[in-house]
Amino acid sequence: MSALAGRRIVLGVTGGIAAYKAVEVCRRLVDAGAHVIPVLSSGAQRFVGETTFSTLASEPVVRSLWDIGVDEPVPGRHTSPIPHTRLGQTADLILVCPATARLIGTYAAGISSDLLTATLIATTAPVVICPAMHTEMWDHPAVQENLATLQRRGVRVVPPSEGRLAGGDHGRGRLAEPSTILDVVHGVLTPPSLAGVRVLVTAGGTREPIDPVRFIGNRSSGKQGHALADEAAARGADVHLVTTVDRAAAAGVRCTRVDTAQEMHDVVLGELGATDVVVMAAAVADFRPVGVADDKIKKDAGVPTVRLEPTPDILAAIGQRRRGDQVVVGFAAETSSVREHARSKLERKGADLIVANDVAAPSVGFEHDTNQVVVLVRDPAAETGVREVEVPLQSKRAVAAAVLDVVETLRNDRRVPPTR
Ligand code: CTP
């Protein structure tokens, strides 16, 4: 299950132009199943409308120590005469996004000047702050010292990136991307259940060149594989992601970029001995052209014939060379008879589990942000020798969490000792 499901997150928004990006962060937290309570500073209210957050979040916006509906309770609104302690006590995490230099200074000094700073000081929940400001402010020793103080006290800081800033300036101080912020939140809320476990994940569709400009490819976006790598990293695993797509991975994930099935095969098989869990989420081409033309094939030479040959079946090769203590996960993207095909792949390829999906179904599989799968697990105790775990339609990150839950159960059942 996603670490965010049902968790109470107080989303503090302070006054900077990046406050508009907190709207996207709010939406993504809610999509991941979190219960989000937005707290807007008075500055934030100048940049983003309260209605926007109240519509997207799980509860209406809370703005000040005094605006809680004690006299006239609003349905769904957090009603308490002492909101700063209630919010802080009931939160699983407090995320400040964006955090201005003023918020950072006030918090580091322990001053409770409004509802958000009072809540920060009154909580024992983990706190994540995402600074965003102009480069000159970011570089100022006062800001850096305040951040160092907060980090010493256990506050997680998501550093700003470099890029375009308000007013057309350029430099460090731009709010981190929502996906990076979500990764950090996931990391903080996820128990390190895969600490020390070496996980190898493949992602994306391979490209088999025909000539220097053309290739045989497929529609895989790599999103599910990357979500698996990010989720494994959040659980403390030592993750190596072998991917065909230029998509950022979570901090700490080691990435190797490949194009062809052969390149992927060589990297994966080369690492197999030093791996505990292999997840073959990549859509590997089954065929490649025999030989690659040195020059671009020209039209006036007539319609070419492209002869094909099979690529190496990476999963099958893993199945033959694997150790018994390793967990091997395959995928099956099908358009019909999903279970039958997946079951045959489980047997043929020597995997422990196959994650099968019907890519012809709406909102499922290639290119989508959501997925719905059935996980077929080899299980001698089951009547048919195979156990099924249904994973309903949800974000690819949540599907990744469900798949890794199955992997962990399998490791626990086998009592695989920690690797390091
Ligand atoms: N796979 C692989 N090497 C290949 C082809 C597939 O490692 N050359 C892996 C995929 O990464 C996936 C699993 O095998 O984990 C099933 O892939 P899929 O394309 O669904 O099945 P195929 O074996 O290619 O069979 P078919 O195309 O007939 O469905």
CSV table of C-alpha atoms in Angstrom, one decimal, residues 121-293:
chain,number,residue,atom,x,y,z
A,121,ILE,CA,6.5,24.6,16.9
A,122,ALA,CA,3.8,22.6,18.5
A,123,THR,CA,4.3,19.4,16.5
A,124,THR,CA,6.4,16.3,17.0
A,125,ALA,CA,5.6,15.0,13.5
A,126,PRO,CA,8.3,15.0,10.8
A,127,VAL,CA,8.6,18.3,8.9
A,128,VAL,CA,9.6,18.8,5.3
A,129,ILE,CA,10.3,22.3,4.0
A,130,CYS,CA,10.7,23.4,0.4
A,131,PRO,CA,12.5,26.8,0.2
A,132,ALA,CA,11.8,29.0,-2.8
A,133,MET,CA,13.3,32.6,-3.1
A,134,HIS,CA,15.6,34.8,-5.1
A,135,THR,CA,19.2,33.6,-5.4
A,136,GLU,CA,20.5,36.6,-3.3
A,137,MET,CA,18.2,35.6,-0.4
A,138,TRP,CA,19.0,31.9,-0.8
A,139,ASP,CA,22.7,32.7,-0.6
A,140,HIS,CA,22.4,35.0,2.4
A,141,PRO,CA,24.3,33.5,5.4
A,142,ALA,CA,21.3,34.2,7.7
A,143,VAL,CA,19.1,31.9,5.5
A,144,GLN,CA,21.8,29.2,5.2
A,145,GLU,CA,22.4,29.3,8.9
A,146,ASN,CA,18.7,29.1,9.7
A,147,LEU,CA,18.4,26.1,7.4
A,148,ALA,CA,21.4,24.4,9.0
A,149,THR,CA,19.8,24.9,12.4
A,150,LEU,CA,16.5,23.4,11.2
A,151,GLN,CA,18.3,20.4,9.6
A,152,ARG,CA,20.2,19.8,12.8
A,153,ARG,CA,16.8,19.6,14.5
A,154,GLY,CA,15.7,16.9,12.0
A,155,VAL,CA,13.8,19.0,9.5
A,156,ARG,CA,14.1,17.7,6.0
A,157,VAL,CA,14.9,20.4,3.4
A,158,VAL,CA,14.1,19.9,-0.2
A,159,PRO,CA,16.7,22.2,-1.9
A,160,PRO,CA,15.5,24.6,-4.6
A,161,SER,CA,16.7,24.1,-8.1
A,162,GLU,CA,18.3,26.5,-10.6
A,163,GLY,CA,16.1,28.1,-13.2
A,164,ARG,CA,13.9,31.0,-14.1
A,165,LEU,CA,12.8,33.0,-11.1
A,166,ALA,CA,10.1,35.7,-10.6
A,167,GLY,CA,10.7,38.9,-12.5
A,168,GLY,CA,12.7,37.1,-15.3
A,169,ASP,CA,15.8,36.5,-13.2
A,170,HIS,CA,17.7,33.3,-13.4
A,171,GLY,CA,19.5,31.3,-10.7
A,172,ARG,CA,19.2,29.0,-7.7
A,173,GLY,CA,16.1,29.4,-5.6
A,174,ARG,CA,13.3,27.9,-7.8
A,175,LEU,CA,11.0,25.6,-5.9
A,176,ALA,CA,11.9,21.9,-6.4
A,177,GLU,CA,9.7,20.1,-8.9
A,178,PRO,CA,6.4,18.6,-7.4
A,179,SER,CA,7.6,15.1,-8.3
A,180,THR,CA,10.8,15.6,-6.2
A,181,ILE,CA,8.8,17.0,-3.3
A,182,LEU,CA,6.5,14.0,-3.5
A,183,ASP,CA,9.5,11.6,-3.5
A,184,VAL,CA,10.8,13.2,-0.3
A,185,VAL,CA,7.4,13.0,1.4
A,186,HIS,CA,7.1,9.3,0.3
A,187,GLY,CA,10.6,8.7,1.7
A,188,VAL,CA,9.9,10.3,5.1
A,189,LEU,CA,6.6,8.4,5.5
A,190,THR,CA,7.7,5.0,4.2
A,191,PRO,CA,9.2,2.5,6.7
A,192,PRO,CA,12.6,1.3,5.4
A,193,SER,CA,11.3,-2.2,4.8
A,194,LEU,CA,13.8,-2.8,2.0
A,195,ALA,CA,16.9,-1.3,3.7
A,196,GLY,CA,20.0,-2.9,2.4
A,197,VAL,CA,18.2,-4.9,-0.3
A,198,ARG,CA,19.7,-4.6,-3.8
A,199,VAL,CA,16.9,-4.0,-6.3
A,200,LEU,CA,17.4,-3.9,-10.1
A,201,VAL,CA,14.5,-2.4,-12.1
A,202,THR,CA,14.3,-2.1,-15.9
A,203,ALA,CA,12.0,0.5,-17.5
A,204,GLY,CA,10.8,1.9,-20.8
A,205,GLY,CA,10.6,0.4,-24.3
A,206,THR,CA,13.8,-0.7,-26.1
A,207,ARG,CA,14.6,0.9,-29.5
A,208,GLU,CA,16.0,-1.4,-32.1
A,209,PRO,CA,17.8,0.7,-34.9
A,210,ILE,CA,17.0,0.2,-38.5
A,211,ASP,CA,19.4,2.9,-39.8
A,212,PRO,CA,20.9,6.0,-38.1
A,213,VAL,CA,17.5,7.8,-37.8
A,214,ARG,CA,14.9,5.1,-37.6
A,215,PHE,CA,14.1,2.4,-35.0
A,216,ILE,CA,11.6,-0.2,-34.1
A,217,GLY,CA,10.1,0.9,-30.7
A,218,ASN,CA,6.9,0.5,-28.7
A,219,ARG,CA,4.6,2.8,-26.6
A,220,SER,CA,6.1,2.1,-23.2
A,221,SER,CA,6.6,5.4,-21.3
A,222,GLY,CA,8.7,3.9,-18.5
A,223,LYS,CA,6.4,5.4,-15.9
A,224,GLN,CA,5.6,2.2,-14.1
A,225,GLY,CA,9.2,1.0,-14.0
A,226,HIS,CA,10.4,4.4,-12.7
A,227,ALA,CA,7.6,4.4,-10.1
A,228,LEU,CA,8.9,1.0,-8.9
A,229,ALA,CA,12.4,2.2,-8.7
A,230,ASP,CA,11.3,5.3,-6.7
A,231,GLU,CA,9.1,3.3,-4.4
A,232,ALA,CA,11.9,0.8,-3.7
A,233,ALA,CA,14.3,3.7,-3.0
A,234,ALA,CA,11.8,5.2,-0.6
A,235,ARG,CA,11.7,1.8,1.2
A,236,GLY,CA,15.5,2.1,1.7
A,237,ALA,CA,16.6,-0.3,-1.1
A,238,ASP,CA,19.8,0.1,-3.0
A,239,VAL,CA,18.3,0.7,-6.4
A,240,HIS,CA,19.8,0.3,-9.9
A,241,LEU,CA,17.4,1.5,-12.6
A,242,VAL,CA,18.2,0.4,-16.2
A,243,THR,CA,16.0,2.6,-18.4
A,244,THR,CA,15.5,3.7,-21.9
A,245,VAL,CA,13.8,7.0,-21.0
A,246,ASP,CA,15.2,10.3,-20.0
A,247,ARG,CA,13.0,10.7,-16.9
A,248,ALA,CA,14.4,11.9,-13.5
A,249,ALA,CA,14.5,9.2,-10.8
A,250,ALA,CA,14.3,9.7,-7.0
A,251,ALA,CA,17.5,10.8,-5.2
A,252,GLY,CA,19.8,7.8,-4.5
A,253,VAL,CA,18.6,5.7,-7.5
A,254,ARG,CA,21.6,4.7,-9.7
A,255,CYS,CA,20.5,5.0,-13.4
A,256,THR,CA,22.0,3.4,-16.4
A,257,ARG,CA,20.6,4.6,-19.7
A,258,VAL,CA,20.3,2.0,-22.5
A,259,ASP,CA,18.6,1.8,-25.9
A,260,THR,CA,18.5,-1.7,-27.2
A,261,ALA,CA,17.4,-5.1,-25.9
A,262,GLN,CA,21.0,-6.3,-26.2
A,263,GLU,CA,22.4,-3.3,-24.1
A,264,MET,CA,19.7,-3.9,-21.5
A,265,HIS,CA,20.5,-7.7,-21.5
A,266,ASP,CA,24.2,-7.0,-21.0
A,267,VAL,CA,23.8,-4.6,-18.1
A,268,VAL,CA,21.1,-6.7,-16.3
A,269,LEU,CA,22.9,-10.0,-16.7
A,270,GLY,CA,26.2,-8.4,-15.6
A,271,GLU,CA,24.6,-7.2,-12.4
A,272,LEU,CA,22.5,-10.3,-11.7
A,273,GLY,CA,24.9,-11.9,-9.2
A,274,ALA,CA,24.9,-8.7,-7.0
A,275,THR,CA,21.1,-8.3,-7.0
A,276,ASP,CA,18.4,-9.5,-4.5
A,277,VAL,CA,15.3,-8.5,-6.4
A,278,VAL,CA,15.0,-8.1,-10.2
A,279,VAL,CA,12.0,-6.3,-11.7
A,280,MET,CA,11.7,-6.5,-15.5
A,281,ALA,CA,9.2,-3.8,-16.1
A,282,ALA,CA,10.7,-2.8,-19.4
A,283,ALA,CA,8.9,-3.5,-22.7
A,284,VAL,CA,11.7,-5.3,-24.5
A,285,ALA,CA,11.4,-5.6,-28.2
A,286,ASP,CA,11.1,-9.2,-29.3
A,287,PHE,CA,12.7,-8.6,-32.7
A,288,ARG,CA,15.4,-6.4,-34.1
A,289,PRO,CA,16.6,-5.7,-37.7
A,290,VAL,CA,19.3,-8.0,-38.9
A,291,GLY,CA,22.2,-5.5,-39.2
A,292,VAL,CA,21.8,-1.7,-39.1
A,293,ALA,CA,22.2,0.3,-42.3
